[in-house]
């Protein structure tokens, strides 16, 4: 069955960077994309980025342009999200989810979430 | 870009039907069929209920249905059950290519 396994919780200082991984299994990686979505405490989800499993094409939310990078390792297959210049309002649960191959549309399977806490 | 607009809360009794609205604009809900709905229980990841306005994944109960009229999408839950108590979020593709989520609706089953 489709499964997305994310890396564990992180605690970071302001200004630092964080990498969250998302290891996928149970489906043909190249036939889908993966989106990253975050959810701050008590807030609704916020879409961040999408990457195609076939071409590695990416799309980023305007808010994150310049400090967010997503990449894939098709051999494992795992998707990585790197967020730089962390601020306190980046504290959130970060989710990866299986999306369509051609563009970000909807997430039909989700990882369990990774809590990233930014605090001095 | 502002979030899609949902009522903060709705409530219903077991066995009843409820509808949750999701208001957007012509640059999102109005122009695209990529409108979806998610259910989220406390401490869990969201779960896809509806995609492409009204398509239901095979693992989702037919009690959940979606529709769209103009710039507003709706989720209807029939025959309410206590386990339906959760947060519900709509989301839509937008003209910028970036999906936009709603602010969420808390469903209370009385």
JSON list of C-alpha atoms in Angstrom, two decimals:
[
{"chain": "A", "resi": 1, "resn": "UNK", "atom": "CA", "xyz": [0.00, 0.00, 0.00]},
{"chain": "A", "resi": 2, "resn": "UNK", "atom": "CA", "xyz": [1.02, 3.61, -0.51]},
{"chain": "A", "resi": 3, "resn": "UNK", "atom": "CA", "xyz": [3.12, 4.91, 2.37]},
{"chain": "A", "resi": 4, "resn": "UNK", "atom": "CA", "xyz": [5.07, 8.10, 3.04]},
{"chain": "A", "resi": 5, "resn": "UNK", "atom": "CA", "xyz": [7.43, 8.01, 6.03]},
{"chain": "A", "resi": 6, "resn": "UNK", "atom": "CA", "xyz": [8.82, 11.32, 7.27]},
{"chain": "A", "resi": 7, "resn": "UNK", "atom": "CA", "xyz": [11.86, 12.06, 9.37]},
{"chain": "A", "resi": 8, "resn": "UNK", "atom": "CA", "xyz": [11.60, 12.89, 13.05]},
{"chain": "A", "resi": 9, "resn": "UNK", "atom": "CA", "xyz": [10.94, 16.15, 14.92]},
{"chain": "A", "resi": 10, "resn": "UNK", "atom": "CA", "xyz": [13.45, 18.97, 14.76]},
{"chain": "A", "resi": 11, "resn": "UNK", "atom": "CA", "xyz": [14.28, 21.88, 17.07]},
{"chain": "A", "resi": 12, "resn": "UNK", "atom": "CA", "xyz": [16.18, 24.72, 15.44]},
{"chain": "A", "resi": 13, "resn": "UNK", "atom": "CA", "xyz": [17.44, 28.16, 16.36]},
{"chain": "A", "resi": 14, "resn": "UNK", "atom": "CA", "xyz": [16.27, 31.22, 14.40]},
{"chain": "A", "resi": 15, "resn": "UNK", "atom": "CA", "xyz": [18.33, 31.66, 11.25]},
{"chain": "A", "resi": 16, "resn": "UNK", "atom": "CA", "xyz": [19.18, 27.97, 10.97]},
{"chain": "A", "resi": 17, "resn": "UNK", "atom": "CA", "xyz": [18.15, 25.54, 8.24]},
{"chain": "A", "resi": 18, "resn": "UNK", "atom": "CA", "xyz": [16.14, 22.32, 8.46]},
{"chain": "A", "resi": 19, "resn": "UNK", "atom": "CA", "xyz": [15.89, 19.29, 6.20]},
{"chain": "A", "resi": 20, "resn": "UNK", "atom": "CA", "xyz": [12.83, 17.05, 6.33]},
{"chain": "A", "resi": 21, "resn": "UNK", "atom": "CA", "xyz": [12.81, 13.79, 4.39]},
{"chain": "A", "resi": 22, "resn": "UNK", "atom": "CA", "xyz": [9.86, 11.85, 3.01]},
{"chain": "A", "resi": 23, "resn": "UNK", "atom": "CA", "xyz": [10.53, 8.24, 1.99]},
{"chain": "A", "resi": 24, "resn": "UNK", "atom": "CA", "xyz": [7.87, 6.87, -0.34]},
{"chain": "A", "resi": 25, "resn": "UNK", "atom": "CA", "xyz": [6.83, 3.29, -1.02]},
{"chain": "A", "resi": 26, "resn": "UNK", "atom": "CA", "xyz": [3.99, 1.22, -2.45]},
{"chain": "A", "resi": 27, "resn": "UNK", "atom": "CA", "xyz": [3.63, 3.04, -5.77]},
{"chain": "A", "resi": 28, "resn": "UNK", "atom": "CA", "xyz": [5.54, 3.94, -8.93]},
{"chain": "A", "resi": 29, "resn": "UNK", "atom": "CA", "xyz": [7.36, 7.09, -7.92]},
{"chain": "A", "resi": 30, "resn": "UNK", "atom": "CA", "xyz": [7.75, 8.44, -11.46]},
{"chain": "A", "resi": 31, "resn": "UNK", "atom": "CA", "xyz": [3.99, 8.46, -12.05]},
{"chain": "A", "resi": 32, "resn": "UNK", "atom": "CA", "xyz": [3.24, 11.00, -9.32]},
{"chain": "A", "resi": 33, "resn": "UNK", "atom": "CA", "xyz": [4.45, 14.20, -7.76]},
{"chain": "A", "resi": 34, "resn": "UNK", "atom": "CA", "xyz": [4.94, 15.09, -4.11]},
{"chain": "A", "resi": 35, "resn": "UNK", "atom": "CA", "xyz": [3.76, 18.26, -2.42]},
{"chain": "A", "resi": 36, "resn": "UNK", "atom": "CA", "xyz": [4.85, 19.75, 0.88]},
{"chain": "A", "resi": 37, "resn": "UNK", "atom": "CA", "xyz": [2.25, 21.37, 3.12]},
{"chain": "A", "resi": 38, "resn": "UNK", "atom": "CA", "xyz": [2.72, 22.87, 6.57]},
{"chain": "A", "resi": 39, "resn": "UNK", "atom": "CA", "xyz": [0.31, 23.57, 9.37]},
{"chain": "A", "resi": 40, "resn": "UNK", "atom": "CA", "xyz": [1.10, 26.05, 12.13]},
{"chain": "A", "resi": 41, "resn": "UNK", "atom": "CA", "xyz": [-0.46, 25.42, 15.56]},
{"chain": "A", "resi": 42, "resn": "UNK", "atom": "CA", "xyz": [-4.21, 25.98, 15.41]},
{"chain": "A", "resi": 43, "resn": "UNK", "atom": "CA", "xyz": [-4.09, 27.04, 11.76]},
{"chain": "A", "resi": 44, "resn": "UNK", "atom": "CA", "xyz": [-5.18, 25.55, 8.46]},
{"chain": "A", "resi": 45, "resn": "UNK", "atom": "CA", "xyz": [-2.76, 23.88, 6.05]},
{"chain": "A", "resi": 46, "resn": "UNK", "atom": "CA", "xyz": [-0.53, 25.97, 3.80]},
{"chain": "A", "resi": 47, "resn": "UNK", "atom": "CA", "xyz": [0.85, 24.62, 0.52]},
{"chain": "A", "resi": 48, "resn": "UNK", "atom": "CA", "xyz": [4.59, 25.15, 0.13]},
{"chain": "A", "resi": 49, "resn": "UNK", "atom": "CA", "xyz": [6.01, 23.31, -2.85]},
{"chain": "A", "resi": 50, "resn": "UNK", "atom": "CA", "xyz": [5.62, 20.49, -5.37]},
{"chain": "A", "resi": 51, "resn": "UNK", "atom": "CA", "xyz": [8.05, 18.29, -7.23]},
{"chain": "A", "resi": 52, "resn": "UNK", "atom": "CA", "xyz": [7.45, 15.90, -10.10]},
{"chain": "A", "resi": 53, "resn": "UNK", "atom": "CA", "xyz": [8.58, 12.34, -9.48]},
{"chain": "A", "resi": 54, "resn": "UNK", "atom": "CA", "xyz": [9.32, 11.90, -13.18]},
{"chain": "A", "resi": 55, "resn": "UNK", "atom": "CA", "xyz": [11.17, 15.05, -14.24]},
{"chain": "A", "resi": 56, "resn": "UNK", "atom": "CA", "xyz": [12.17, 16.68, -10.97]},
{"chain": "A", "resi": 57, "resn": "UNK", "atom": "CA", "xyz": [10.33, 19.81, -12.07]},
{"chain": "A", "resi": 58, "resn": "UNK", "atom": "CA", "xyz": [9.51, 22.01, -9.09]},
{"chain": "A", "resi": 59, "resn": "UNK", "atom": "CA", "xyz": [7.01, 24.67, -8.14]},
{"chain": "A", "resi": 60, "resn": "UNK", "atom": "CA", "xyz": [7.24, 26.84, -5.04]},
{"chain": "A", "resi": 61, "resn": "UNK", "atom": "CA", "xyz": [4.79, 28.99, -3.17]},
{"chain": "A", "resi": 62, "resn": "UNK", "atom": "CA", "xyz": [5.64, 32.66, -3.65]},
{"chain": "A", "resi": 63, "resn": "UNK", "atom": "CA", "xyz": [6.00, 33.10, 0.10]},
{"chain": "A", "resi": 64, "resn": "UNK", "atom": "CA", "xyz": [8.87, 30.59, 0.20]},
{"chain": "A", "resi": 65, "resn": "UNK", "atom": "CA", "xyz": [10.74, 31.57, -2.95]},
{"chain": "A", "resi": 66, "resn": "UNK", "atom": "CA", "xyz": [14.44, 31.85, -2.29]},
{"chain": "A", "resi": 67, "resn": "UNK", "atom": "CA", "xyz": [14.61, 29.96, 1.00]},
{"chain": "A", "resi": 68, "resn": "UNK", "atom": "CA", "xyz": [12.94, 26.64, 0.16]},
{"chain": "A", "resi": 69, "resn": "UNK", "atom": "CA", "xyz": [14.34, 23.81, -1.94]},
{"chain": "A", "resi": 70, "resn": "UNK", "atom": "CA", "xyz": [12.76, 20.44, -2.65]},
{"chain": "A", "resi": 71, "resn": "UNK", "atom": "CA", "xyz": [14.59, 17.60, -4.32]},
{"chain": "A", "resi": 72, "resn": "UNK", "atom": "CA", "xyz": [14.25, 13.89, -4.97]},
{"chain": "A", "resi": 73, "resn": "UNK", "atom": "CA", "xyz": [16.44, 10.82, -4.80]},
{"chain": "A", "resi": 74, "resn": "UNK", "atom": "CA", "xyz": [14.65, 8.47, -7.18]},
{"chain": "A", "resi": 75, "resn": "UNK", "atom": "CA", "xyz": [16.84, 5.53, -6.17]},
{"chain": "A", "resi": 76, "resn": "UNK", "atom": "CA", "xyz": [15.35, 5.26, -2.67]},
{"chain": "A", "resi": 77, "resn": "UNK", "atom": "CA", "xyz": [12.80, 7.00, -3.54]},
{"chain": "A", "resi": 78, "resn": "UNK", "atom": "CA", "xyz": [12.82, 9.89, -1.12]},
{"chain": "A", "resi": 79, "resn": "UNK", "atom": "CA", "xyz": [11.85, 13.54, -1.34]},
{"chain": "A", "resi": 80, "resn": "UNK", "atom": "CA", "xyz": [13.68, 16.19, 0.67]},
{"chain": "A", "resi": 81, "resn": "UNK", "atom": "CA", "xyz": [12.59, 19.62, 1.79]},
{"chain": "A", "resi": 82, "resn": "UNK", "atom": "CA", "xyz": [15.20, 22.19, 2.86]},
{"chain": "A", "resi": 83, "resn": "UNK", "atom": "CA", "xyz": [13.99, 25.40, 4.51]},
{"chain": "A", "resi": 84, "resn": "UNK", "atom": "CA", "xyz": [16.57, 28.08, 5.28]},
{"chain": "A", "resi": 85, "resn": "UNK", "atom": "CA", "xyz": [16.56, 31.24, 7.35]},
{"chain": "A", "resi": 86, "resn": "UNK", "atom": "CA", "xyz": [14.15, 29.81, 9.90]},
{"chain": "A", "resi": 87, "resn": "UNK", "atom": "CA", "xyz": [11.95, 32.19, 11.88]},
{"chain": "A", "resi": 88, "resn": "UNK", "atom": "CA", "xyz": [9.71, 31.60, 14.85]},
{"chain": "A", "resi": 89, "resn": "UNK", "atom": "CA", "xyz": [6.63, 31.61, 12.64]},
{"chain": "A", "resi": 90, "resn": "UNK", "atom": "CA", "xyz": [8.06, 28.66, 10.71]},
{"chain": "A", "resi": 91, "resn": "UNK", "atom": "CA", "xyz": [7.17, 26.54, 13.73]},
{"chain": "A", "resi": 92, "resn": "UNK", "atom": "CA", "xyz": [4.68, 24.06, 12.32]},
{"chain": "A", "resi": 93, "resn": "UNK", "atom": "CA", "xyz": [3.99, 20.46, 11.41]},
{"chain": "A", "resi": 94, "resn": "UNK", "atom": "CA", "xyz": [5.36, 19.80, 7.95]},
{"chain": "A", "resi": 95, "resn": "UNK", "atom": "CA", "xyz": [3.66, 17.16, 5.79]},
{"chain": "A", "resi": 96, "resn": "UNK", "atom": "CA", "xyz": [4.57, 15.54, 2.51]},
{"chain": "A", "resi": 97, "resn": "UNK", "atom": "CA", "xyz": [1.85, 14.05, 0.34]},
{"chain": "A", "resi": 98, "resn": "UNK", "atom": "CA", "xyz": [1.48, 12.21, -2.93]},
{"chain": "A", "resi": 99, "resn": "UNK", "atom": "CA", "xyz": [0.22, 14.57, -5.63]},
{"chain": "A", "resi": 100, "resn": "UNK", "atom": "CA", "xyz": [-0.39, 14.47, -9.35]},
{"chain": "A", "resi": 101, "resn": "UNK", "atom": "CA", "xyz": [2.61, 14.15, -11.68]},
{"chain": "A", "resi": 102, "resn": "UNK", "atom": "CA", "xyz": [1.85, 17.16, -13.87]},
{"chain": "A", "resi": 103, "resn": "UNK", "atom": "CA", "xyz": [1.06, 19.86, -11.30]},
{"chain": "A", "resi": 104, "resn": "UNK", "atom": "CA", "xyz": [0.10, 20.34, -7.66]},
{"chain": "A", "resi": 105, "resn": "UNK", "atom": "CA", "xyz": [-3.56, 19.44, -7.34]},
{"chain": "A", "resi": 106, "resn": "UNK", "atom": "CA", "xyz": [-4.55, 17.25, -4.41]},
{"chain": "A", "resi": 107, "resn": "UNK", "atom": "CA", "xyz": [-2.78, 14.97, -1.92]},
{"chain": "A", "resi": 108, "resn": "UNK", "atom": "CA", "xyz": [-4.32, 11.49, -1.81]},
{"chain": "A", "resi": 109, "resn": "UNK", "atom": "CA", "xyz": [-1.84, 10.03, 0.68]},
{"chain": "A", "resi": 110, "resn": "UNK", "atom": "CA", "xyz": [0.01, 11.92, 3.41]},
{"chain": "A", "resi": 111, "resn": "UNK", "atom": "CA", "xyz": [3.04, 11.36, 5.57]},
{"chain": "A", "resi": 112, "resn": "UNK", "atom": "CA", "xyz": [2.64, 11.35, 9.33]},
{"chain": "A", "resi": 113, "resn": "UNK", "atom": "CA", "xyz": [3.99, 14.88, 9.69]},
{"chain": "A", "resi": 114, "resn": "UNK", "atom": "CA", "xyz": [7.21, 16.32, 11.12]},
{"chain": "A", "resi": 115, "resn": "UNK", "atom": "CA", "xyz": [7.11, 18.92, 13.88]},
{"chain": "A", "resi": 116, "resn": "UNK", "atom": "CA", "xyz": [9.67, 21.66, 13.35]},
{"chain": "A", "resi": 117, "resn": "UNK", "atom": "CA", "xyz": [10.09, 24.00, 16.29]},
{"chain": "A", "resi": 118, "resn": "UNK", "atom": "CA", "xyz": [12.02, 27.23, 15.84]},
{"chain": "A", "resi": 119, "resn": "UNK", "atom": "CA", "xyz": [13.03, 28.73, 19.14]},
{"chain": "A", "resi": 120, "resn": "UNK", "atom": "CA", "xyz": [16.03, 30.37, 20.75]},
{"chain": "B", "resi": 1, "resn": "UNK", "atom": "CA", "xyz": [-3.31, 35.39, -1.51]},
{"chain": "B", "resi": 2, "resn": "UNK", "atom": "CA", "xyz": [-6.04, 35.10, 1.15]},
{"chain": "B", "resi": 3, "resn": "UNK", "atom": "CA", "xyz": [-7.36, 31.72, 2.22]},
{"chain": "B", "resi": 4, "resn": "UNK", "atom": "CA", "xyz": [-10.60, 30.38, 0.86]},
{"chain": "B", "resi": 5, "resn": "UNK", "atom": "CA", "xyz": [-13.47, 31.29, 3.15]},
{"chain": "B", "resi": 6, "resn": "UNK", "atom": "CA", "xyz": [-15.18, 28.61, 5.24]},
{"chain": "B", "resi": 7, "resn": "UNK", "atom": "CA", "xyz": [-17.50, 28.90, 8.23]},
{"chain": "B", "resi": 8, "resn": "UNK", "atom": "CA", "xyz": [-15.54, 28.48, 11.44]},
{"chain": "B", "resi": 9, "resn": "UNK", "atom": "CA", "xyz": [-17.91, 25.85, 12.77]},
{"chain": "B", "resi": 10, "resn": "UNK", "atom": "CA", "xyz": [-21.00, 23.81, 11.96]},
{"chain": "B", "resi": 11, "resn": "UNK", "atom": "CA", "xyz": [-22.90, 21.29, 14.02]},
{"chain": "B", "resi": 12, "resn": "UNK", "atom": "CA", "xyz": [-25.42, 18.54, 13.55]},
{"chain": "B", "resi": 13, "resn": "UNK", "atom": "CA", "xyz": [-26.99, 15.58, 15.28]},
{"chain": "B", "resi": 14, "resn": "UNK", "atom": "CA", "xyz": [-26.31, 11.93, 14.44]},
{"chain": "B", "resi": 15, "resn": "UNK", "atom": "CA", "xyz": [-28.29, 10.90, 11.36]},
{"chain": "B", "resi": 16, "resn": "UNK", "atom": "CA", "xyz": [-28.68, 14.44, 10.07]},
{"chain": "B", "resi": 17, "resn": "UNK", "atom": "CA", "xyz": [-27.03, 15.99, 7.00]},
{"chain": "B", "resi": 18, "resn": "UNK", "atom": "CA", "xyz": [-24.82, 19.08, 7.01]},
{"chain": "B", "resi": 19, "resn": "UNK", "atom": "CA", "xyz": [-23.18, 21.17, 4.31]},
{"chain": "B", "resi": 20, "resn": "UNK", "atom": "CA", "xyz": [-19.94, 23.11, 4.58]},
{"chain": "B", "resi": 21, "resn": "UNK", "atom": "CA", "xyz": [-19.34, 25.93, 2.13]},
{"chain": "B", "resi": 22, "resn": "UNK", "atom": "CA", "xyz": [-16.05, 27.16, 0.69]},
{"chain": "B", "resi": 23, "resn": "UNK", "atom": "CA", "xyz": [-16.04, 30.55, -1.01]},
{"chain": "B", "resi": 24, "resn": "UNK", "atom": "CA", "xyz": [-13.35, 31.63, -3.41]},
{"chain": "B", "resi": 25, "resn": "UNK", "atom": "CA", "xyz": [-12.99, 33.72, -6.53]},
{"chain": "B", "resi": 26, "resn": "UNK", "atom": "CA", "xyz": [-12.91, 33.35, -10.29]},
{"chain": "B", "resi": 27, "resn": "UNK", "atom": "CA", "xyz": [-9.12, 32.96, -10.05]},
{"chain": "B", "resi": 28, "resn": "UNK", "atom": "CA", "xyz": [-9.48, 29.75, -8.07]},
{"chain": "B", "resi": 29, "resn": "UNK", "atom": "CA", "xyz": [-12.70, 27.81, -7.44]},
{"chain": "B", "resi": 30, "resn": "UNK", "atom": "CA", "xyz": [-14.58, 29.62, -10.21]},
{"chain": "B", "resi": 31, "resn": "UNK", "atom": "CA", "xyz": [-12.17, 28.64, -12.96]},
{"chain": "B", "resi": 32, "resn": "UNK", "atom": "CA", "xyz": [-10.86, 25.21, -12.00]},
{"chain": "B", "resi": 33, "resn": "UNK", "atom": "CA", "xyz": [-12.12, 21.69, -11.34]},
{"chain": "B", "resi": 34, "resn": "UNK", "atom": "CA", "xyz": [-9.21, 20.98, -8.97]},
{"chain": "B", "resi": 35, "resn": "UNK", "atom": "CA", "xyz": [-11.29, 21.60, -5.86]},
{"chain": "B", "resi": 36, "resn": "UNK", "atom": "CA", "xyz": [-10.86, 19.12, -3.05]},
{"chain": "B", "resi": 37, "resn": "UNK", "atom": "CA", "xyz": [-11.83, 18.50, 0.56]},
{"chain": "B", "resi": 38, "resn": "UNK", "atom": "CA", "xyz": [-9.85, 17.05, 3.47]},
{"chain": "B", "resi": 39, "resn": "UNK", "atom": "CA", "xyz": [-10.85, 15.75, 6.88]},
{"chain": "B", "resi": 40, "resn": "UNK", "atom": "CA", "xyz": [-8.49, 16.11, 9.83]},
{"chain": "B", "resi": 41, "resn": "UNK", "atom": "CA", "xyz": [-8.88, 14.59, 13.26]},
{"chain": "B", "resi": 42, "resn": "UNK", "atom": "CA", "xyz": [-6.81, 16.00, 16.15]},
{"chain": "B", "resi": 43, "resn": "UNK", "atom": "CA", "xyz": [-3.17, 14.96, 16.01]},
{"chain": "B", "resi": 44, "resn": "UNK", "atom": "CA", "xyz": [-3.52, 13.28, 12.63]},
{"chain": "B", "resi": 45, "resn": "UNK", "atom": "CA", "xyz": [-2.60, 14.18, 9.08]},
{"chain": "B", "resi": 46, "resn": "UNK", "atom": "CA", "xyz": [-5.38, 15.41, 6.81]},
{"chain": "B", "resi": 47, "resn": "UNK", "atom": "CA", "xyz": [-7.21, 12.77, 4.79]},
{"chain": "B", "resi": 48, "resn": "UNK", "atom": "CA", "xyz": [-8.50, 13.30, 1.26]},
{"chain": "B", "resi": 49, "resn": "UNK", "atom": "CA", "xyz": [-12.30, 13.07, 1.04]},
{"chain": "B", "resi": 50, "resn": "UNK", "atom": "CA", "xyz": [-13.12, 14.62, -2.32]},
{"chain": "B", "resi": 51, "resn": "UNK", "atom": "CA", "xyz": [-11.05, 15.60, -5.39]},
{"chain": "B", "resi": 52, "resn": "UNK", "atom": "CA", "xyz": [-11.97, 17.35, -8.64]},
{"chain": "B", "resi": 53, "resn": "UNK", "atom": "CA", "xyz": [-15.05, 18.93, -7.03]},
{"chain": "B", "resi": 54, "resn": "UNK", "atom": "CA", "xyz": [-17.02, 15.70, -6.57]},
{"chain": "B", "resi": 55, "resn": "UNK", "atom": "CA", "xyz": [-14.80, 12.62, -7.06]},
{"chain": "B", "resi": 56, "resn": "UNK", "atom": "CA", "xyz": [-14.54, 10.35, -4.05]},
{"chain": "B", "resi": 57, "resn": "UNK", "atom": "CA", "xyz": [-11.59, 7.99, -3.49]},
{"chain": "B", "resi": 58, "resn": "UNK", "atom": "CA", "xyz": [-12.61, 4.36, -3.25]},
{"chain": "B", "resi": 59, "resn": "UNK", "atom": "CA", "xyz": [-11.91, 4.24, 0.48]},
{"chain": "B", "resi": 60, "resn": "UNK", "atom": "CA", "xyz": [-14.21, 7.16, 1.33]},
{"chain": "B", "resi": 61, "resn": "UNK", "atom": "CA", "xyz": [-17.81, 6.57, 2.39]},
{"chain": "B", "resi": 62, "resn": "UNK", "atom": "CA", "xyz": [-20.55, 7.66, -0.08]},
{"chain": "B", "resi": 63, "resn": "UNK", "atom": "CA", "xyz": [-21.95, 9.73, 2.79]},
{"chain": "B", "resi": 64, "resn": "UNK", "atom": "CA", "xyz": [-19.45, 12.39, 1.70]},
{"chain": "B", "resi": 65, "resn": "UNK", "atom": "CA", "xyz": [-20.22, 14.34, -1.46]},
{"chain": "B", "resi": 66, "resn": "UNK", "atom": "CA", "xyz": [-18.96, 17.51, -3.11]},
{"chain": "B", "resi": 67, "resn": "UNK", "atom": "CA", "xyz": [-20.33, 20.08, -5.51]},
{"chain": "B", "resi": 68, "resn": "UNK", "atom": "CA", "xyz": [-19.55, 23.51, -6.92]},
{"chain": "B", "resi": 69, "resn": "UNK", "atom": "CA", "xyz": [-21.57, 26.49, -8.08]},
{"chain": "B", "resi": 70, "resn": "UNK", "atom": "CA", "xyz": [-19.77, 29.51, -9.42]},
{"chain": "B", "resi": 71, "resn": "UNK", "atom": "CA", "xyz": [-17.06, 30.55, -6.98]},
{"chain": "B", "resi": 72, "resn": "UNK", "atom": "CA", "xyz": [-18.36, 28.40, -4.11]},
{"chain": "B", "resi": 73, "resn": "UNK", "atom": "CA", "xyz": [-17.72, 24.74, -3.41]},
{"chain": "B", "resi": 74, "resn": "UNK", "atom": "CA", "xyz": [-19.66, 22.65, -0.92]},
{"chain": "B", "resi": 75, "resn": "UNK", "atom": "CA", "xyz": [-19.13, 19.46, 1.05]},
{"chain": "B", "resi": 76, "resn": "UNK", "atom": "CA", "xyz": [-22.19, 17.56, 2.21]},
{"chain": "B", "resi": 77, "resn": "UNK", "atom": "CA", "xyz": [-22.05, 14.85, 4.85]},
{"chain": "B", "resi": 78, "resn": "UNK", "atom": "CA", "xyz": [-25.18, 12.76, 5.17]},
{"chain": "B", "resi": 79, "resn": "UNK", "atom": "CA", "xyz": [-26.23, 10.45, 7.97]},
{"chain": "B", "resi": 80, "resn": "UNK", "atom": "CA", "xyz": [-23.84, 12.11, 10.43]},
{"chain": "B", "resi": 81, "resn": "UNK", "atom": "CA", "xyz": [-21.87, 9.85, 12.73]},
{"chain": "B", "resi": 82, "resn": "UNK", "atom": "CA", "xyz": [-19.95, 10.76, 15.86]},
{"chain": "B", "resi": 83, "resn": "UNK", "atom": "CA", "xyz": [-16.65, 9.89, 14.16]},
{"chain": "B", "resi": 84, "resn": "UNK", "atom": "CA", "xyz": [-17.32, 12.62, 11.59]},
{"chain": "B", "resi": 85, "resn": "UNK", "atom": "CA", "xyz": [-16.46, 15.19, 14.26]},
{"chain": "B", "resi": 86, "resn": "UNK", "atom": "CA", "xyz": [-13.28, 16.78, 12.90]},
{"chain": "B", "resi": 87, "resn": "UNK", "atom": "CA", "xyz": [-11.88, 19.77, 11.04]},
{"chain": "B", "resi": 88, "resn": "UNK", "atom": "CA", "xyz": [-12.67, 20.01, 7.34]},
{"chain": "B", "resi": 89, "resn": "UNK", "atom": "CA", "xyz": [-10.60, 21.96, 4.83]},
{"chain": "B", "resi": 90, "resn": "UNK", "atom": "CA", "xyz": [-11.29, 22.84, 1.22]},
{"chain": "B", "resi": 91, "resn": "UNK", "atom": "CA", "xyz": [-8.53, 23.53, -1.27]},
{"chain": "B", "resi": 92, "resn": "UNK", "atom": "CA", "xyz": [-8.42, 24.76, -4.84]},
{"chain": "B", "resi": 93, "resn": "UNK", "atom": "CA", "xyz": [-5.95, 25.11, -7.67]},
{"chain": "B", "resi": 94, "resn": "UNK", "atom": "CA", "xyz": [-5.40, 28.78, -8.49]},
{"chain": "B", "resi": 95, "resn": "UNK", "atom": "CA", "xyz": [-4.35, 30.91, -11.44]},
{"chain": "B", "resi": 96, "resn": "UNK", "atom": "CA", "xyz": [-0.85, 31.17, -9.97]},
{"chain": "B", "resi": 97, "resn": "UNK", "atom": "CA", "xyz": [-0.49, 27.38, -10.08]},
{"chain": "B", "resi": 98, "resn": "UNK", "atom": "CA", "xyz": [-0.31, 27.17, -6.29]},
{"chain": "B", "resi": 99, "resn": "UNK", "atom": "CA", "xyz": [-3.05, 25.35, -4.37]},
{"chain": "B", "resi": 100, "resn": "UNK", "atom": "CA", "xyz": [-4.90, 27.46, -1.82]},
{"chain": "B", "resi": 101, "resn": "UNK", "atom": "CA", "xyz": [-6.51, 26.07, 1.33]},
{"chain": "B", "resi": 102, "resn": "UNK", "atom": "CA", "xyz": [-9.52, 27.25, 3.24]},
{"chain": "B", "resi": 103, "resn": "UNK", "atom": "CA", "xyz": [-9.32, 28.34, 6.86]},
{"chain": "B", "resi": 104, "resn": "UNK", "atom": "CA", "xyz": [-11.10, 25.21, 8.03]},
{"chain": "B", "resi": 105, "resn": "UNK", "atom": "CA", "xyz": [-14.45, 24.29, 9.58]},
{"chain": "B", "resi": 106, "resn": "UNK", "atom": "CA", "xyz": [-14.89, 22.43, 12.85]},
{"chain": "B", "resi": 107, "resn": "UNK", "atom": "CA", "xyz": [-17.77, 19.99, 12.66]},
{"chain": "B", "resi": 108, "resn": "UNK", "atom": "CA", "xyz": [-19.36, 19.14, 15.99]},
{"chain": "B", "resi": 109, "resn": "UNK", "atom": "CA", "xyz": [-21.69, 16.16, 16.15]},
{"chain": "B", "resi": 110, "resn": "UNK", "atom": "CA", "xyz": [-24.02, 16.81, 19.05]}
]
